[in-house]
CSV table of C-alpha atoms and ligand atoms in Angstrom, one decimal:
chain,number,residue,atom,x,y,z
A,271,MET,CA,-32.3,-75.6,67.9
A,272,LYS,CA,-35.3,-73.8,69.2
A,273,LEU,CA,-36.4,-70.4,67.7
A,274,CYS,CA,-38.4,-68.2,70.0
A,275,ILE,CA,-39.9,-64.7,69.7
A,276,ASP,CA,-38.5,-62.0,72.0
A,277,HIS,CA,-41.6,-59.8,72.2
A,278,ALA,CA,-45.0,-59.5,73.9
A,279,ASP,CA,-47.2,-57.8,71.3
A,280,THR,CA,-49.7,-60.5,70.6
A,281,ILE,CA,-50.6,-59.3,67.1
A,282,GLN,CA,-46.9,-59.7,66.1
A,283,ILE,CA,-46.6,-63.0,68.0
A,284,ARG,CA,-49.6,-64.5,66.2
A,285,ARG,CA,-48.3,-63.3,62.8
A,286,ILE,CA,-44.8,-64.6,63.3
A,287,TYR,CA,-46.2,-67.9,64.8
A,288,GLU,CA,-48.3,-68.4,61.7
A,289,ASN,CA,-45.5,-67.7,59.2
A,290,TYR,CA,-42.4,-69.4,60.8
A,291,PRO,CA,-41.4,-72.5,62.7
A,292,ILE,CA,-41.5,-71.0,66.2
A,293,ASP,CA,-41.0,-72.8,69.5
A,294,GLY,CA,-41.9,-70.2,72.1
A,295,VAL,CA,-41.9,-66.6,73.4
A,296,SER,CA,-39.6,-64.9,75.8
A,297,THR,CA,-40.5,-61.7,77.7
A,298,ASN,CA,-38.8,-59.5,80.2
A,299,PRO,CA,-40.1,-56.6,82.4
A,300,SER,CA,-39.1,-54.0,79.7
A,301,ILE,CA,-40.8,-56.0,76.9
A,302,LEU,CA,-44.0,-56.3,79.0
A,303,ALA,CA,-43.9,-52.5,79.8
A,304,LYS,CA,-44.0,-51.7,76.1
A,305,CYS,CA,-47.4,-53.3,75.9
A,306,SER,CA,-48.9,-50.9,78.5
A,307,ARG,CA,-51.4,-53.6,79.6
A,308,PRO,CA,-51.7,-55.7,82.7
A,309,PRO,CA,-48.9,-58.2,82.5
A,310,TYR,CA,-50.9,-61.4,83.3
A,311,GLU,CA,-53.5,-60.4,80.7
A,312,VAL,CA,-50.8,-60.3,78.0
A,313,LEU,CA,-49.0,-63.4,79.2
A,314,ARG,CA,-52.3,-65.5,79.3
A,315,GLU,CA,-53.0,-64.3,75.7
A,316,ILE,CA,-49.5,-65.4,74.7
A,317,ARG,CA,-50.0,-68.8,76.3
A,318,ASP,CA,-53.3,-69.2,74.3
A,319,ILE,CA,-51.4,-68.4,71.1
A,320,ILE,CA,-48.5,-70.7,71.7
A,321,GLY,CA,-50.4,-73.5,73.3
A,322,PRO,CA,-49.3,-75.8,76.2
A,323,GLU,CA,-46.3,-77.1,74.2
A,324,GLY,CA,-44.8,-73.6,73.5
A,325,GLU,CA,-42.0,-72.4,75.6
A,326,LEU,CA,-42.9,-69.3,77.6
A,327,PHE,CA,-40.2,-67.3,79.5
A,328,VAL,CA,-41.3,-64.9,82.2
A,329,GLN,CA,-39.0,-62.9,84.5
A,330,ILE,CA,-39.3,-62.4,88.3
A,331,ILE,CA,-38.6,-59.0,89.7
A,332,SER,CA,-37.8,-59.4,93.4
A,333,PRO,CA,-34.2,-60.2,94.4
A,334,ASP,CA,-35.4,-61.6,97.7
A,335,GLU,CA,-35.6,-65.4,97.8
A,336,GLU,CA,-39.0,-65.9,99.5
A,337,ALA,CA,-40.6,-63.1,97.5
A,338,ALA,CA,-39.1,-64.4,94.3
A,339,LEU,CA,-40.5,-67.9,95.0
A,340,GLN,CA,-44.0,-66.5,95.5
A,341,GLU,CA,-43.6,-64.6,92.2
A,342,ALA,CA,-42.6,-67.8,90.5
A,343,ASP,CA,-45.6,-69.6,91.9
A,344,ARG,CA,-48.0,-66.8,90.8
A,345,ILE,CA,-46.5,-66.8,87.3
A,346,LEU,CA,-46.9,-70.6,87.0
A,347,LYS,CA,-50.5,-70.4,88.2
A,348,GLU,CA,-51.4,-67.7,85.8
A,349,THR,CA,-49.5,-69.0,82.7
A,350,GLY,CA,-49.1,-72.7,83.2
A,351,GLU,CA,-46.8,-75.0,85.2
A,352,GLN,CA,-44.5,-75.5,82.2
A,353,THR,CA,-43.5,-71.8,82.0
A,354,LEU,CA,-39.8,-71.1,82.5
A,355,ILE,CA,-39.0,-68.5,85.2
A,356,LYS,CA,-36.3,-66.1,84.2
A,357,VAL,CA,-33.9,-65.1,87.0
A,358,PRO,CA,-31.1,-62.5,86.6
A,359,SER,CA,-27.7,-64.1,86.9
A,360,THR,CA,-26.6,-62.1,90.0
A,361,ALA,CA,-25.4,-63.3,93.4
A,362,GLU,CA,-29.0,-63.0,94.7
A,363,GLY,CA,-30.2,-64.6,91.5
A,364,PHE,CA,-28.0,-67.7,92.0
A,365,ARG,CA,-29.5,-68.2,95.5
A,366,ILE,CA,-33.0,-68.0,94.0
A,367,MET,CA,-32.0,-70.4,91.2
A,368,LYS,CA,-30.7,-73.0,93.7
A,369,ARG,CA,-34.1,-72.7,95.6
A,370,LEU,CA,-36.1,-73.1,92.4
A,371,LYS,CA,-34.0,-76.2,91.5
A,372,THR,CA,-34.9,-77.7,94.9
A,373,GLU,CA,-38.6,-76.9,94.3
A,374,GLY,CA,-38.5,-78.5,90.9
A,375,ILE,CA,-39.4,-75.3,89.1
A,376,ARG,CA,-38.0,-74.8,85.5
A,377,PHE,CA,-35.9,-71.7,85.2
A,378,ILE,CA,-33.4,-69.8,83.1
A,379,GLY,CA,-30.5,-67.6,84.0
A,380,THR,CA,-30.9,-64.3,82.3
A,381,ALA,CA,-29.0,-61.0,82.0
A,382,VAL,CA,-25.8,-62.9,81.2
A,383,TYR,CA,-22.9,-60.8,80.0
A,384,THR,CA,-20.0,-63.0,80.9
A,385,VAL,CA,-19.0,-66.6,80.6
A,386,MET,CA,-18.7,-67.0,84.4
A,387,GLN,CA,-22.3,-65.8,84.9
A,388,GLY,CA,-23.4,-68.4,82.3
A,389,PHE,CA,-21.4,-71.1,83.9
A,390,LEU,CA,-22.7,-70.4,87.4
A,391,ALA,CA,-26.4,-70.3,86.2
A,392,ALA,CA,-25.9,-73.6,84.4
A,393,LYS,CA,-24.3,-75.1,87.5
A,394,CYS,CA,-27.3,-73.9,89.6
A,395,GLY,CA,-29.5,-76.0,87.3
A,396,ALA,CA,-30.8,-73.5,84.8
A,397,GLU,CA,-32.4,-75.2,81.8
A,398,TYR,CA,-31.1,-72.3,79.7
A,399,VAL,CA,-28.8,-69.4,80.1
A,400,ALA,CA,-29.4,-66.2,78.1
A,401,PRO,CA,-26.4,-64.2,76.9
A,402,TYR,CA,-27.3,-60.7,75.6
A,403,VAL,CA,-25.4,-60.7,72.3
A,404,ASN,CA,-26.0,-57.2,71.1
A,405,ARG,CA,-25.7,-55.6,74.5
A,406,ILE,CA,-22.3,-57.4,74.9
A,407,ASP,CA,-21.3,-56.1,71.4
A,408,ASN,CA,-22.2,-52.6,72.6
A,409,MET,CA,-19.8,-52.9,75.5
A,410,GLY,CA,-17.0,-53.2,72.9
A,411,LEU,CA,-16.8,-57.0,73.3
A,412,ASP,CA,-17.9,-59.9,71.0
A,413,GLY,CA,-21.4,-61.1,72.0
A,414,VAL,CA,-21.3,-64.0,69.6
A,415,GLN,CA,-17.9,-65.2,70.9
A,416,VAL,CA,-19.0,-64.9,74.5
A,417,SER,CA,-22.1,-67.0,73.7
A,418,LYS,CA,-20.0,-69.6,72.0
A,419,ASP,CA,-17.6,-69.7,75.0
A,420,ILE,CA,-20.6,-70.2,77.3
A,421,HIS,CA,-21.9,-73.0,75.1
A,422,ASP,CA,-18.5,-74.7,75.2
A,423,ALA,CA,-18.1,-74.2,79.0
A,424,ILE,CA,-21.5,-75.9,79.5
A,425,CYS,CA,-20.7,-78.8,77.2
A,426,ARG,CA,-17.1,-79.3,78.4
A,427,ASN,CA,-18.3,-79.4,82.1
A,428,GLY,CA,-21.1,-81.8,81.3
A,429,LEU,CA,-23.8,-79.5,82.6
A,430,ASP,CA,-27.4,-80.2,81.7
A,431,SER,CA,-28.1,-76.7,80.2
A,432,GLY,CA,-27.8,-74.7,77.0
A,433,LEU,CA,-28.1,-71.3,75.5
A,434,LEU,CA,-31.2,-69.2,74.9
A,435,ALA,CA,-29.1,-66.6,73.2
A,436,ALA,CA,-30.9,-63.2,73.2
A,437,SER,CA,-30.6,-59.5,72.4
A,438,PHE,CA,-30.0,-59.7,68.6
A,439,ARG,CA,-29.9,-56.8,66.3
A,440,ASN,CA,-29.3,-58.6,63.0
A,441,THR,CA,-29.5,-61.9,61.1
A,442,GLN,CA,-25.8,-62.4,61.0
A,443,GLN,CA,-25.5,-62.5,64.9
A,444,VAL,CA,-28.3,-65.2,64.9
A,445,LEU,CA,-26.8,-67.2,62.0
A,446,GLU,CA,-23.4,-67.5,63.7
A,447,LEU,CA,-25.1,-69.2,66.7
A,448,ILE,CA,-27.4,-71.4,64.6
A,449,LYS,CA,-24.3,-72.7,62.8
A,450,TYR,CA,-22.6,-73.3,66.2
A,451,GLY,CA,-25.5,-75.4,67.3
A,452,VAL,CA,-26.7,-73.6,70.4
A,453,LYS,CA,-29.8,-74.9,72.2
A,454,ALA,CA,-32.1,-71.9,71.4
A,455,VAL,CA,-32.2,-68.3,70.3
A,456,THR,CA,-34.9,-65.7,71.0
A,457,VAL,CA,-35.3,-63.0,68.4
A,458,SER,CA,-37.5,-59.9,67.9
A,459,PRO,CA,-40.1,-60.0,65.1
A,460,ASP,CA,-38.3,-57.4,63.0
A,461,VAL,CA,-35.1,-59.5,63.0
A,462,ILE,CA,-37.0,-62.7,62.2
A,463,ASP,CA,-38.6,-61.0,59.3
A,464,SER,CA,-35.2,-59.9,58.1
A,465,PHE,CA,-34.1,-63.6,57.9
A,466,VAL,CA,-35.8,-63.8,54.5
A,467,ARG,CA,-36.1,-60.2,53.4
A,468,ASN,CA,-34.4,-60.3,50.1
A,469,ALA,CA,-35.2,-58.6,46.9
A,470,GLU,CA,-33.7,-61.4,44.8
A,471,VAL,CA,-36.1,-64.0,46.4
A,472,ASP,CA,-39.1,-61.7,45.8
A,473,ASN,CA,-38.0,-61.2,42.1
A,474,ALA,CA,-37.6,-64.9,41.6
A,475,VAL,CA,-41.2,-65.6,42.8
A,476,ILE,CA,-42.6,-62.7,40.8
A,477,ARG,CA,-40.9,-64.1,37.7
A,478,PHE,CA,-42.3,-67.6,38.3
A,479,THR,CA,-45.8,-66.2,38.6
A,480,ARG,CA,-45.4,-64.1,35.5
A,481,ASP,CA,-44.1,-67.0,33.4
A,482,PHE,CA,-47.0,-69.3,34.5
A,483,GLU,CA,-49.6,-66.6,33.8
A,484,GLY,CA,-48.0,-66.2,30.3
A,485,LEU,CA,-48.6,-69.9,29.8
A,486,CYS,CA,-52.1,-70.3,31.4
A,487,GLY,CA,-53.6,-66.9,31.7
A,488,GLU,CA,-53.7,-64.1,34.3
A,489,GLY,CA,-54.5,-65.2,37.9
A,490,LYS,CA,-54.3,-68.9,36.9
A,491,THR,CA,-52.7,-71.5,39.2
A,492,MET,CA,-52.0,-75.2,39.0
A,493,LEU,CA,-55.7,-75.7,40.0
A,494,ASP,CA,-56.9,-74.0,36.8
A,495,CYS,CA,-54.9,-75.8,34.0
B,691,E4P,C1,-34.2,-61.8,76.6
B,691,E4P,O1,-34.0,-62.7,77.4
B,691,E4P,C2,-33.7,-60.5,76.8
B,691,E4P,O2,-34.4,-60.0,77.9
B,691,E4P,C3,-33.8,-59.6,75.6
B,691,E4P,O3,-33.4,-60.3,74.5
B,691,E4P,C4,-33.0,-58.4,75.7
B,691,E4P,O4,-33.0,-57.7,74.5
B,691,E4P,P1,-32.6,-56.2,74.2
B,691,E4P,O5,-31.1,-56.1,74.4
B,691,E4P,O6,-33.1,-56.0,72.9
B,691,E4P,O7,-33.4,-55.4,75.2
């Protein structure tokens, strides 16, 4: 399962990339807007951090097929041919997806709130589909269950796609989908940090250090004894 960062702040991305086993970065127009910087400047910096192997997800804006295709071309020129184009899973979006498939451009169906949207995006050839777990929860539905149902619909219909589950607010939502074996999740830095934020773990490490220093002296490590 791939673990991506759902953010565009390059300081945070660099920190999370250094600390955790991360596979890529996803952005959307709202995430880029929070940076208040020229989008391609930010996206090129992200590409430099994650390298050519890292998955980078960038969303197009136009619902018009020809304009969307030009956007996709520009995104790929600016950020690398391997970048995945995010397309909202709407009626116009499916038309764009079919065209991207014909052109051999990698893409992902985003803004997925229902199983049918996810199924249709996968059927259009999307490499990933992105259900918005927390936003679905906020509609009074079960975002994790909708994501599992999309995963099952893709598998049972033999479609060559998988989830990039998105919009998480807590570790439990992510964990449920890790256990279910979805293709990928994309998670904000604060939720990734909360994966291992645990006072008991911190106390255990403090105790190990204190015991060792009691044995070998303050500030000593296995290099000094
Ligand atoms: C990623 O593809 C989505 O755009 C993103 O996760 C949405 O997250 P939000 O619900 O926190 O805005």
